[in-house]
């Protein structure tokens, strides 16, 4: 789907200052070489197996299927990976790439801390120096994740400039990269950013659909009627879709929160060095978003999703907080799987669309992560009485 220089249709590309472009060109060249190198692929696969714990199962959710009364639901279990979510797939891949480029220092930005923790984890395992930039406000709200990263040996730098939020942390991290790219690698956490990052992240997350396709063919002897995933920045969704994009009978469906409905309400614009659909305020600035799932709090989305939507290949729908809370409880009760609040968006969407499928039709939901990180917050939300 990728066309010239990292464009997906009219989306994507790289709109950055010259000195940053030099760093990106170097990463692109290394990535193009690595993906053709069997030894690189072998090492990546071996780490996925021995450290991440892949392949993870495609679990038939019998009781959930009965409860929703629609399709035959299968769950792709990214929640069972080491660190409890899909982010680690991309992190270990990019660290291998960094190593190949001779970098010994990894930098990353993090908002809620999930990408920071995954990065710090893999840096510990690879013996890499690790610096995580995090908005000052976010370090205060996510103190436990800051401690986790420090425990894993990373240095967490609170960013005070601007509003002390994720965007400011990205700016500082990019400044660091421009200064230090001879020995430092910027590890980006979702399928966003200027080329070549969206393609790199897709490549490493595609293991999700590579496995699920093989598994569903073994179990059902056919392709799924649909693959459903939540789309924040879009990395677990693009990885869940990747190996089905050419199979036009398979519906590709993305879920997003009503409060950060980038695909449903966004307009094309340039954000953080690439072109994509962006939620905007009246003045055309990126709109502030708020989601109950910290991992979905971003006004843009990976450029390939914008193109998949524009071209009609994929569909995107919103779900409300109330629907997400209900799905969170239903999956816990019916299957003994407490999902991340992010992943509960995908479950909620399948409940909403259940009528569109018959009981023989298999549908795969990607459970992008486990919900341990969310239980205290969910308890607070339920105690508030707003979700009865
Ligand atoms: C970060 C995160 C997401 C959202 O990120 P994507 O890039 O859209 O996948 C979704 N689920 C979980 C569990 C996450 O940690």
mmCIF file of C-alpha atoms and ligand atoms in Angstrom:
data_model
loop_
_atom_site.group_PDB
_atom_site.id
_atom_site.type_symbol
_atom_site.label_atom_id
_atom_site.label_comp_id
_atom_site.label_asym_id
_atom_site.label_seq_id
_atom_site.Cartn_x
_atom_site.Cartn_y
_atom_site.Cartn_z
ATOM 1 C CA UNK A 1 0.000 0.000 0.000
ATOM 2 C CA UNK A 2 2.966 2.261 0.477
ATOM 3 C CA UNK A 3 3.741 4.444 -2.557
ATOM 4 C CA UNK A 4 6.720 6.719 -3.206
ATOM 5 C CA UNK A 5 8.695 8.004 -0.217
ATOM 6 C CA UNK A 6 6.377 6.731 2.457
ATOM 7 C CA UNK A 7 3.066 8.005 1.116
ATOM 8 C CA UNK A 8 -0.160 6.064 1.541
ATOM 9 C CA UNK A 9 -2.348 7.743 -1.058
ATOM 10 C CA UNK A 10 -2.112 11.406 -0.111
ATOM 11 C CA UNK A 11 -1.205 10.645 3.527
ATOM 12 C CA UNK A 12 2.113 10.094 5.260
ATOM 13 C CA UNK A 13 5.381 11.495 3.913
ATOM 14 C CA UNK A 14 8.010 13.366 5.846
ATOM 15 C CA UNK A 15 7.692 17.104 6.487
ATOM 16 C CA UNK A 16 10.584 17.861 8.811
ATOM 17 C CA UNK A 17 13.596 20.206 9.058
ATOM 18 C CA UNK A 18 16.673 19.218 7.044
ATOM 19 C CA UNK A 19 18.789 18.137 10.008
ATOM 20 C CA UNK A 20 16.080 15.764 11.185
ATOM 21 C CA UNK A 21 15.611 14.441 7.642
ATOM 22 C CA UNK A 22 19.282 13.403 7.654
ATOM 23 C CA UNK A 23 18.625 11.199 10.708
ATOM 24 C CA UNK A 24 15.461 9.748 9.138
ATOM 25 C CA UNK A 25 17.274 8.933 5.879
ATOM 26 C CA UNK A 26 19.844 6.952 7.821
ATOM 27 C CA UNK A 27 17.115 4.985 9.616
ATOM 28 C CA UNK A 28 15.294 4.337 6.331
ATOM 29 C CA UNK A 29 18.420 2.957 4.673
ATOM 30 C CA UNK A 30 19.139 0.654 7.621
ATOM 31 C CA UNK A 31 15.547 -0.573 7.728
ATOM 32 C CA UNK A 32 15.437 -1.296 3.983
ATOM 33 C CA UNK A 33 18.572 -3.369 4.359
ATOM 34 C CA UNK A 34 17.461 -5.153 7.542
ATOM 35 C CA UNK A 35 14.109 -6.310 6.155
ATOM 36 C CA UNK A 36 15.947 -8.084 3.316
ATOM 37 C CA UNK A 37 18.367 -9.787 5.700
ATOM 38 C CA UNK A 38 17.397 -13.303 6.792
ATOM 39 C CA UNK A 39 19.715 -13.180 9.810
ATOM 40 C CA UNK A 40 17.911 -10.061 11.056
ATOM 41 C CA UNK A 41 14.504 -11.683 10.630
ATOM 42 C CA UNK A 42 15.699 -14.825 12.401
ATOM 43 C CA UNK A 43 16.995 -12.877 15.386
ATOM 44 C CA UNK A 44 13.736 -10.917 15.608
ATOM 45 C CA UNK A 45 11.681 -14.109 15.504
ATOM 46 C CA UNK A 46 13.857 -15.752 18.114
ATOM 47 C CA UNK A 47 13.398 -12.850 20.553
ATOM 48 C CA UNK A 48 9.647 -12.882 19.946
ATOM 49 C CA UNK A 49 9.617 -16.554 20.875
ATOM 50 C CA UNK A 50 12.061 -16.653 23.780
ATOM 51 C CA UNK A 51 11.428 -13.276 25.415
ATOM 52 C CA UNK A 52 8.028 -11.948 24.336
ATOM 53 C CA UNK A 53 6.424 -15.415 24.522
ATOM 54 C CA UNK A 54 5.039 -15.696 20.962
ATOM 55 C CA UNK A 55 3.203 -17.128 19.286
ATOM 56 C CA UNK A 56 0.293 -16.153 21.496
ATOM 57 C CA UNK A 57 -3.060 -17.970 21.142
ATOM 58 C CA UNK A 58 -6.111 -17.195 19.052
ATOM 59 C CA UNK A 59 -8.697 -18.061 21.692
ATOM 60 C CA UNK A 60 -12.247 -19.072 20.750
ATOM 61 C CA UNK A 61 -14.541 -16.999 22.995
ATOM 62 C CA UNK A 62 -17.596 -19.235 23.188
ATOM 63 C CA UNK A 63 -19.430 -17.528 26.033
ATOM 64 C CA UNK A 64 -18.760 -14.041 24.699
ATOM 65 C CA UNK A 65 -20.063 -15.115 21.268
ATOM 66 C CA UNK A 66 -23.252 -16.431 22.870
ATOM 67 C CA UNK A 67 -23.700 -13.274 24.902
ATOM 68 C CA UNK A 68 -23.367 -10.981 21.873
ATOM 69 C CA UNK A 69 -25.526 -13.238 19.677
ATOM 70 C CA UNK A 70 -23.637 -12.398 16.496
ATOM 71 C CA UNK A 71 -20.464 -13.869 14.999
ATOM 72 C CA UNK A 72 -18.195 -16.645 16.243
ATOM 73 C CA UNK A 73 -15.637 -14.557 18.137
ATOM 74 C CA UNK A 74 -11.943 -15.326 18.355
ATOM 75 C CA UNK A 75 -9.548 -13.261 20.482
ATOM 76 C CA UNK A 76 -5.966 -12.571 19.377
ATOM 77 C CA UNK A 77 -4.177 -12.556 22.708
ATOM 78 C CA UNK A 78 -1.615 -9.734 22.705
ATOM 79 C CA UNK A 79 -2.457 -9.427 26.417
ATOM 80 C CA UNK A 80 -0.379 -12.558 27.000
ATOM 81 C CA UNK A 81 2.888 -11.043 25.721
ATOM 82 C CA UNK A 82 5.644 -10.176 28.179
ATOM 83 C CA UNK A 83 4.754 -6.699 29.592
ATOM 84 C CA UNK A 84 1.099 -7.392 28.782
ATOM 85 C CA UNK A 85 0.485 -5.671 25.460
ATOM 86 C CA UNK A 86 1.412 -5.528 21.775
ATOM 87 C CA UNK A 87 3.847 -2.613 22.156
ATOM 88 C CA UNK A 88 6.766 -4.929 22.939
ATOM 89 C CA UNK A 89 6.641 -6.420 19.378
ATOM 90 C CA UNK A 90 7.634 -3.077 17.925
ATOM 91 C CA UNK A 91 10.060 -2.164 20.684
ATOM 92 C CA UNK A 92 12.267 -5.243 20.321
ATOM 93 C CA UNK A 93 12.235 -4.857 16.534
ATOM 94 C CA UNK A 94 13.375 -1.243 16.626
ATOM 95 C CA UNK A 95 16.065 -1.991 19.218
ATOM 96 C CA UNK A 96 17.470 -4.677 16.907
ATOM 97 C CA UNK A 97 17.498 -2.077 14.146
ATOM 98 C CA UNK A 98 19.248 0.406 16.451
ATOM 99 C CA UNK A 99 21.876 -2.193 17.333
ATOM 100 C CA UNK A 100 22.438 -2.897 13.659
ATOM 101 C CA UNK A 101 23.023 0.844 13.111
ATOM 102 C CA UNK A 102 25.639 0.889 15.863
ATOM 103 C CA UNK A 103 23.562 2.898 18.327
ATOM 104 C CA UNK A 104 24.084 2.187 22.022
ATOM 105 C CA UNK A 105 21.559 4.682 23.342
ATOM 106 C CA UNK A 106 17.761 4.577 22.954
ATOM 107 C CA UNK A 107 15.465 7.530 23.483
ATOM 108 C CA UNK A 108 11.673 7.528 23.459
ATOM 109 C CA UNK A 109 8.723 9.674 24.404
ATOM 110 C CA UNK A 110 5.860 8.445 26.504
ATOM 111 C CA UNK A 111 2.484 9.846 27.567
ATOM 112 C CA UNK A 112 0.826 7.512 30.047
ATOM 113 C CA UNK A 113 4.029 5.522 30.337
ATOM 114 C CA UNK A 114 3.098 2.298 28.530
ATOM 115 C CA UNK A 115 5.502 2.784 25.627
ATOM 116 C CA UNK A 116 8.153 4.024 28.053
ATOM 117 C CA UNK A 117 7.866 0.899 30.175
ATOM 118 C CA UNK A 118 8.010 -1.408 27.123
ATOM 119 C CA UNK A 119 11.082 0.468 25.862
ATOM 120 C CA UNK A 120 12.837 0.422 29.241
ATOM 121 C CA UNK A 121 12.120 -3.314 29.506
ATOM 122 C CA UNK A 122 13.720 -4.199 26.195
ATOM 123 C CA UNK A 123 16.644 -1.793 26.773
ATOM 124 C CA UNK A 124 17.404 -3.660 29.991
ATOM 125 C CA UNK A 125 17.383 -6.964 28.129
ATOM 126 C CA UNK A 126 19.651 -5.647 25.346
ATOM 127 C CA UNK A 127 21.946 -3.670 27.685
ATOM 128 C CA UNK A 128 21.191 -0.340 25.982
ATOM 129 C CA UNK A 129 21.286 3.095 27.645
ATOM 130 C CA UNK A 130 17.721 4.347 27.829
ATOM 131 C CA UNK A 131 16.345 7.880 28.196
ATOM 132 C CA UNK A 132 12.583 8.395 28.321
ATOM 133 C CA UNK A 133 11.120 11.869 27.849
ATOM 134 C CA UNK A 134 7.822 12.430 29.590
ATOM 135 C CA UNK A 135 5.783 15.588 30.148
ATOM 136 C CA UNK A 136 6.176 16.835 33.719
ATOM 137 C CA UNK A 137 2.427 16.694 34.241
ATOM 138 C CA UNK A 138 2.377 13.088 33.015
ATOM 139 C CA UNK A 139 5.234 12.082 35.361
ATOM 140 C CA UNK A 140 3.099 13.302 38.249
ATOM 141 C CA UNK A 141 -0.054 11.547 37.089
ATOM 142 C CA UNK A 142 1.781 8.309 36.268
ATOM 143 C CA UNK A 143 4.265 8.175 39.129
ATOM 144 C CA UNK A 144 4.142 4.393 39.349
ATOM 145 C CA UNK A 145 5.143 3.996 35.694
ATOM 146 C CA UNK A 146 8.036 6.416 36.260
ATOM 147 C CA UNK A 147 9.198 4.177 39.094
ATOM 148 C CA UNK A 148 8.819 1.088 36.887
ATOM 149 C CA UNK A 149 11.005 2.611 34.187
ATOM 150 C CA UNK A 150 13.635 3.601 36.758
ATOM 151 C CA UNK A 151 13.536 0.126 38.218
ATOM 152 C CA UNK A 152 14.284 -1.171 34.726
ATOM 153 C CA UNK A 153 17.350 1.074 34.593
ATOM 154 C CA UNK A 154 16.020 3.900 32.410
ATOM 155 C CA UNK A 155 16.474 7.595 33.019
ATOM 156 C CA UNK A 156 13.141 9.415 32.960
ATOM 157 C CA UNK A 157 13.423 13.098 32.041
ATOM 158 C CA UNK A 158 10.405 15.231 33.024
ATOM 159 C CA UNK A 159 9.769 17.836 30.299
ATOM 160 C CA UNK A 160 8.666 21.189 31.685
ATOM 161 C CA UNK A 161 8.493 23.219 28.493
ATOM 162 C CA UNK A 162 5.139 23.988 26.844
ATOM 163 C CA UNK A 163 2.239 22.345 28.637
ATOM 164 C CA UNK A 164 4.365 19.531 30.022
ATOM 165 C CA UNK A 165 2.434 16.967 27.970
ATOM 166 C CA UNK A 166 3.195 14.297 25.393
ATOM 167 C CA UNK A 167 3.619 16.740 22.501
ATOM 168 C CA UNK A 168 6.303 18.632 24.431
ATOM 169 C CA UNK A 169 8.098 15.396 25.255
ATOM 170 C CA UNK A 170 8.137 14.549 21.513
ATOM 171 C CA UNK A 171 9.694 17.948 20.707
ATOM 172 C CA UNK A 172 12.493 17.465 23.240
ATOM 173 C CA UNK A 173 13.143 13.889 22.100
ATOM 174 C CA UNK A 174 13.433 15.044 18.478
ATOM 175 C CA UNK A 175 15.898 17.729 19.557
ATOM 176 C CA UNK A 176 17.981 15.051 21.261
ATOM 177 C CA UNK A 177 17.911 12.893 18.109
ATOM 178 C CA UNK A 178 19.083 15.759 15.876
ATOM 179 C CA UNK A 179 22.057 16.357 18.222
ATOM 180 C CA UNK A 180 23.013 12.731 18.787
ATOM 181 C CA UNK A 181 21.914 10.548 15.900
ATOM 182 C CA UNK A 182 25.393 9.163 15.315
ATOM 183 C CA UNK A 183 24.963 6.963 18.422
ATOM 184 C CA UNK A 184 21.306 7.440 19.471
ATOM 185 C CA UNK A 185 18.134 5.836 18.103
ATOM 186 C CA UNK A 186 14.675 7.342 18.567
ATOM 187 C CA UNK A 187 12.257 4.508 19.286
ATOM 188 C CA UNK A 188 8.760 5.562 18.225
ATOM 189 C CA UNK A 189 5.829 3.816 19.878
ATOM 190 C CA UNK A 190 2.996 3.815 17.339
ATOM 191 C CA UNK A 191 2.403 3.720 13.576
ATOM 192 C CA UNK A 192 2.683 7.509 13.394
ATOM 193 C CA UNK A 193 5.403 10.074 12.687
ATOM 194 C CA UNK A 194 7.297 10.928 9.514
ATOM 195 C CA UNK A 195 8.466 8.252 7.062
ATOM 196 C CA UNK A 196 9.931 5.671 7.623
ATOM 197 C CA UNK A 197 8.395 5.171 11.099
ATOM 198 C CA UNK A 198 4.838 4.161 10.068
ATOM 199 C CA UNK A 199 6.300 1.494 7.762
ATOM 200 C CA UNK A 200 8.762 0.258 10.392
ATOM 201 C CA UNK A 201 6.085 -0.056 13.075
ATOM 202 C CA UNK A 202 3.733 -1.828 10.660
ATOM 203 C CA UNK A 203 6.471 -4.257 9.714
ATOM 204 C CA UNK A 204 7.121 -5.281 13.312
ATOM 205 C CA UNK A 205 3.446 -5.350 14.379
ATOM 206 C CA UNK A 206 2.427 -7.416 11.338
ATOM 207 C CA UNK A 207 3.374 -10.503 13.312
ATOM 208 C CA UNK A 208 -0.123 -10.194 14.866
ATOM 209 C CA UNK A 209 -1.938 -10.913 11.577
ATOM 210 C CA UNK A 210 0.749 -13.256 10.286
ATOM 211 C CA UNK A 211 -0.031 -15.515 13.262
ATOM 212 C CA UNK A 212 -3.810 -14.947 13.344
ATOM 213 C CA UNK A 213 -4.189 -15.820 9.660
ATOM 214 C CA UNK A 214 -2.376 -19.110 10.080
ATOM 215 C CA UNK A 215 -4.338 -19.852 13.272
ATOM 216 C CA UNK A 216 -7.793 -19.078 11.874
ATOM 217 C CA UNK A 217 -7.108 -21.212 8.791
ATOM 218 C CA UNK A 218 -6.141 -24.100 11.084
ATOM 219 C CA UNK A 219 -9.197 -23.687 13.297
ATOM 220 C CA UNK A 220 -11.877 -22.711 10.790
ATOM 221 C CA UNK A 221 -10.477 -23.598 7.389
ATOM 222 C CA UNK A 222 -11.432 -20.155 6.156
ATOM 223 C CA UNK A 223 -10.538 -16.494 6.536
ATOM 224 C CA UNK A 224 -12.391 -14.396 9.111
ATOM 225 C CA UNK A 225 -15.415 -12.343 8.073
ATOM 226 C CA UNK A 226 -13.846 -9.400 9.877
ATOM 227 C CA UNK A 227 -10.840 -8.348 11.919
ATOM 228 C CA UNK A 228 -11.560 -5.755 14.599
ATOM 229 C CA UNK A 229 -8.989 -3.737 16.551
ATOM 230 C CA UNK A 230 -8.824 -0.493 18.468
ATOM 231 C CA UNK A 231 -7.014 2.377 16.766
ATOM 232 C CA UNK A 232 -5.230 4.987 18.863
ATOM 233 C CA UNK A 233 -2.061 5.811 16.955
ATOM 234 C CA UNK A 234 -2.980 2.721 14.998
ATOM 235 C CA UNK A 235 -0.130 0.250 15.586
ATOM 236 C CA UNK A 236 -2.013 -2.791 16.908
ATOM 237 C CA UNK A 237 -4.738 -2.164 14.317
ATOM 238 C CA UNK A 238 -2.370 -1.942 11.338
ATOM 239 C CA UNK A 239 -0.542 -5.043 12.591
ATOM 240 C CA UNK A 240 -3.874 -6.855 12.961
ATOM 241 C CA UNK A 241 -4.973 -5.838 9.426
ATOM 242 C CA UNK A 242 -1.675 -6.153 7.517
ATOM 243 C CA UNK A 243 -1.873 -9.722 6.222
ATOM 244 C CA UNK A 244 -5.560 -9.349 5.261
ATOM 245 C CA UNK A 245 -5.375 -6.093 3.299
ATOM 246 C CA UNK A 246 -5.274 -7.960 -0.036
ATOM 247 C CA UNK A 247 -8.098 -10.321 1.062
ATOM 248 C CA UNK A 248 -10.916 -7.996 0.137
ATOM 249 C CA UNK A 249 -13.627 -10.323 1.526
ATOM 250 C CA UNK A 250 -12.274 -9.740 5.035
ATOM 251 C CA UNK A 251 -13.735 -6.600 6.602
ATOM 252 C CA UNK A 252 -11.132 -4.520 8.429
ATOM 253 C CA UNK A 253 -12.752 -2.582 11.245
ATOM 254 C CA UNK A 254 -11.191 -0.044 13.590
ATOM 255 C CA UNK A 255 -12.722 1.137 16.866
ATOM 256 C CA UNK A 256 -12.090 4.556 18.344
ATOM 257 C CA UNK A 257 -13.357 6.463 21.376
ATOM 258 C CA UNK A 258 -16.104 9.046 20.857
ATOM 259 C CA UNK A 259 -13.883 11.528 22.704
ATOM 260 C CA UNK A 260 -10.945 11.088 20.295
ATOM 261 C CA UNK A 261 -12.748 10.234 17.045
ATOM 262 C CA UNK A 262 -9.874 10.992 14.698
ATOM 263 C CA UNK A 263 -11.132 8.837 11.820
ATOM 264 C CA UNK A 264 -14.786 9.731 12.146
ATOM 265 C CA UNK A 265 -14.381 13.493 12.614
ATOM 266 C CA UNK A 266 -10.803 14.361 11.606
ATOM 267 C CA UNK A 267 -9.671 16.390 8.595
ATOM 268 C CA UNK A 268 -6.452 16.046 6.595
ATOM 269 C CA UNK A 269 -3.593 18.108 8.029
ATOM 270 C CA UNK A 270 0.086 17.928 8.836
ATOM 271 C CA UNK A 271 0.891 16.843 12.398
ATOM 272 C CA UNK A 272 4.307 16.011 13.870
ATOM 273 C CA UNK A 273 5.946 15.862 10.427
ATOM 274 C CA UNK A 274 3.454 13.770 8.443
ATOM 275 C CA UNK A 275 0.063 14.148 6.768
ATOM 276 C CA UNK A 276 -2.938 12.360 8.220
ATOM 277 C CA UNK A 277 -6.474 12.847 9.519
ATOM 278 C CA UNK A 278 -6.345 15.091 12.565
ATOM 279 C CA UNK A 279 -9.001 16.184 15.029
ATOM 280 C CA UNK A 280 -9.023 19.955 14.890
ATOM 281 C CA UNK A 281 -10.561 22.843 16.782
ATOM 282 C CA UNK A 282 -12.305 25.800 15.046
ATOM 283 C CA UNK A 283 -8.918 27.386 14.309
ATOM 284 C CA UNK A 284 -7.506 24.308 12.636
ATOM 285 C CA UNK A 285 -5.204 23.424 15.535
ATOM 286 C CA UNK A 286 -4.981 19.843 16.844
ATOM 287 C CA UNK A 287 -7.900 19.502 19.265
ATOM 288 C CA UNK A 288 -7.347 18.441 22.855
ATOM 289 C CA UNK A 289 -8.542 14.847 23.286
ATOM 290 C CA UNK A 290 -9.601 12.980 26.361
ATOM 291 C CA UNK A 291 -10.109 9.244 26.541
ATOM 292 C CA UNK A 292 -10.669 6.976 29.544
ATOM 293 C CA UNK A 293 -7.965 4.818 27.917
ATOM 294 C CA UNK A 294 -4.655 6.667 28.188
ATOM 295 C CA UNK A 295 -3.264 4.884 25.115
ATOM 296 C CA UNK A 296 -5.910 6.444 22.863
ATOM 297 C CA UNK A 297 -5.322 10.072 23.774
ATOM 298 C CA UNK A 298 -3.885 11.363 20.503
ATOM 299 C CA UNK A 299 -5.544 13.747 18.000
ATOM 300 C CA UNK A 300 -3.980 12.039 14.947
ATOM 301 C CA UNK A 301 -3.606 8.505 13.597
ATOM 302 C CA UNK A 302 -1.128 6.531 11.506
ATOM 303 C CA UNK A 303 -1.241 7.702 7.857
ATOM 304 C CA UNK A 304 -2.033 4.276 6.398
ATOM 305 C CA UNK A 305 -5.299 4.193 8.353
ATOM 306 C CA UNK A 306 -6.292 7.541 6.847
ATOM 307 C CA UNK A 307 -5.671 6.022 3.427
ATOM 308 C CA UNK A 308 -7.461 2.737 4.219
ATOM 309 C CA UNK A 309 -10.475 4.770 5.265
ATOM 310 C CA UNK A 310 -10.340 7.115 2.261
ATOM 311 C CA UNK A 311 -10.033 4.215 -0.173
ATOM 312 C CA UNK A 312 -12.894 2.372 1.527
ATOM 313 C CA UNK A 313 -10.769 -0.685 2.362
ATOM 314 C CA UNK A 314 -11.230 -0.297 6.126
ATOM 315 C CA UNK A 315 -14.088 0.997 8.254
ATOM 316 C CA UNK A 316 -13.854 2.949 11.499
ATOM 317 C CA UNK A 317 -16.571 3.491 14.094
ATOM 318 C CA UNK A 318 -16.763 5.119 17.500
ATOM 319 C CA UNK A 319 -17.881 3.626 20.794
ATOM 320 C CA UNK A 320 -18.961 5.515 23.903
ATOM 321 C CA UNK A 321 -17.394 5.337 27.372
ATOM 322 C CA UNK A 322 -20.484 3.551 28.575
ATOM 323 C CA UNK A 323 -20.228 0.894 25.857
ATOM 324 C CA UNK A 324 -16.528 0.427 26.660
ATOM 325 C CA UNK A 325 -17.166 -0.031 30.385
ATOM 326 C CA UNK A 326 -19.876 -2.556 29.640
ATOM 327 C CA UNK A 327 -17.584 -4.502 27.274
ATOM 328 C CA UNK A 328 -14.791 -4.431 29.870
ATOM 329 C CA UNK A 329 -17.102 -6.122 32.364
ATOM 330 C CA UNK A 330 -18.634 -8.541 29.860
ATOM 331 C CA UNK A 331 -15.297 -9.914 28.637
ATOM 332 C CA UNK A 332 -14.113 -10.305 32.234
ATOM 333 C CA UNK A 333 -17.270 -12.157 33.279
ATOM 334 C CA UNK A 334 -17.731 -14.380 30.251
ATOM 335 C CA UNK A 335 -14.151 -15.368 29.431
ATOM 336 C CA UNK A 336 -12.036 -14.644 32.519
ATOM 337 C CA UNK A 337 -10.002 -12.127 30.538
ATOM 338 C CA UNK A 338 -9.715 -8.601 31.946
ATOM 339 C CA UNK A 339 -8.803 -6.480 28.914
ATOM 340 C CA UNK A 340 -6.992 -3.159 28.762
ATOM 341 C CA UNK A 341 -9.491 -0.308 28.504
ATOM 342 C CA UNK A 342 -8.082 0.353 25.032
ATOM 343 C CA UNK A 343 -8.843 -3.205 23.910
ATOM 344 C CA UNK A 344 -12.340 -3.030 25.429
ATOM 345 C CA UNK A 345 -13.162 -0.510 22.668
ATOM 346 C CA UNK A 346 -12.784 -3.256 20.046
ATOM 347 C CA UNK A 347 -14.949 -5.634 22.082
ATOM 348 C CA UNK A 348 -17.612 -2.929 22.480
ATOM 349 C CA UNK A 349 -17.649 -2.343 18.733
ATOM 350 C CA UNK A 350 -18.222 -6.022 17.958
ATOM 351 C CA UNK A 351 -21.222 -5.993 20.288
ATOM 352 C CA UNK A 352 -22.553 -2.981 18.374
ATOM 353 C CA UNK A 353 -22.054 -4.624 14.958
ATOM 354 C CA UNK A 354 -23.095 -8.144 16.063
ATOM 355 C CA UNK A 355 -26.259 -8.123 13.904
ATOM 356 C CA UNK A 356 -24.174 -7.809 10.756
ATOM 357 C CA UNK A 357 -22.715 -11.317 11.199
ATOM 358 C CA UNK A 358 -24.148 -14.820 11.386
ATOM 359 C CA UNK A 359 -23.123 -17.395 14.028
ATOM 360 C CA UNK A 360 -20.953 -19.357 11.549
ATOM 361 C CA UNK A 361 -18.912 -16.320 10.613
ATOM 362 C CA UNK A 362 -15.622 -16.054 12.514
ATOM 363 C CA UNK A 363 -14.589 -12.572 13.607
ATOM 364 C CA UNK A 364 -11.214 -11.849 15.187
ATOM 365 C CA UNK A 365 -10.876 -9.203 17.906
ATOM 366 C CA UNK A 366 -7.365 -8.139 18.847
ATOM 367 C CA UNK A 367 -7.039 -7.899 22.624
ATOM 368 C CA UNK A 368 -4.165 -5.419 22.481
ATOM 369 C CA UNK A 369 -3.355 -5.615 26.182
ATOM 370 C CA UNK A 370 -4.353 -6.859 29.616
ATOM 371 C CA UNK A 371 -6.319 -4.733 32.039
ATOM 372 C CA UNK A 372 -4.331 -4.970 35.272
ATOM 373 C CA UNK A 373 -3.127 -1.406 34.752
ATOM 374 C CA UNK A 374 -6.747 -0.223 34.566
ATOM 375 C CA UNK A 375 -8.593 -2.037 37.357
ATOM 376 C CA UNK A 376 -8.104 0.643 40.030
ATOM 377 C CA UNK A 377 -9.334 3.332 37.643
ATOM 378 C CA UNK A 378 -12.287 1.256 36.447
ATOM 379 C CA UNK A 379 -13.291 0.723 40.062
ATOM 380 C CA UNK A 380 -13.272 4.494 40.569
ATOM 381 C CA UNK A 381 -15.357 5.045 37.436
ATOM 382 C CA UNK A 382 -17.878 2.395 38.461
ATOM 383 C CA UNK A 383 -18.065 3.793 42.013
ATOM 384 C CA UNK A 384 -18.890 7.192 40.552
ATOM 385 C CA UNK A 385 -22.226 5.717 39.485
ATOM 386 C CA UNK A 386 -22.041 7.244 35.986
ATOM 387 C CA UNK A 387 -22.025 3.845 34.291
ATOM 388 C CA UNK A 388 -24.974 2.051 35.913
HETATM 389 C C1 LIG B 1 -0.800 1.933 23.468
HETATM 390 C C2 LIG B 1 -1.934 1.005 23.448
HETATM 391 C C3 LIG B 1 -2.946 1.076 22.465
HETATM 392 C C4 LIG B 1 -3.019 2.150 21.428
HETATM 393 O O1 LIG B 1 -1.933 2.210 20.557
HETATM 394 P P1 LIG B 1 -2.010 1.739 19.042
HETATM 395 O O2 LIG B 1 -0.766 2.286 18.457
HETATM 396 O O3 LIG B 1 -3.254 2.338 18.447
HETATM 397 O O4 LIG B 1 -2.054 0.267 19.027
HETATM 398 C C5 LIG B 1 -3.949 0.107 22.470
HETATM 399 N N1 LIG B 1 -3.984 -0.861 23.400
HETATM 400 C C6 LIG B 1 -3.036 -0.960 24.361
HETATM 401 C C7 LIG B 1 -3.145 -2.063 25.351
HETATM 402 C C8 LIG B 1 -1.977 -0.037 24.413
HETATM 403 O O5 LIG B 1 -1.053 -0.157 25.364
#
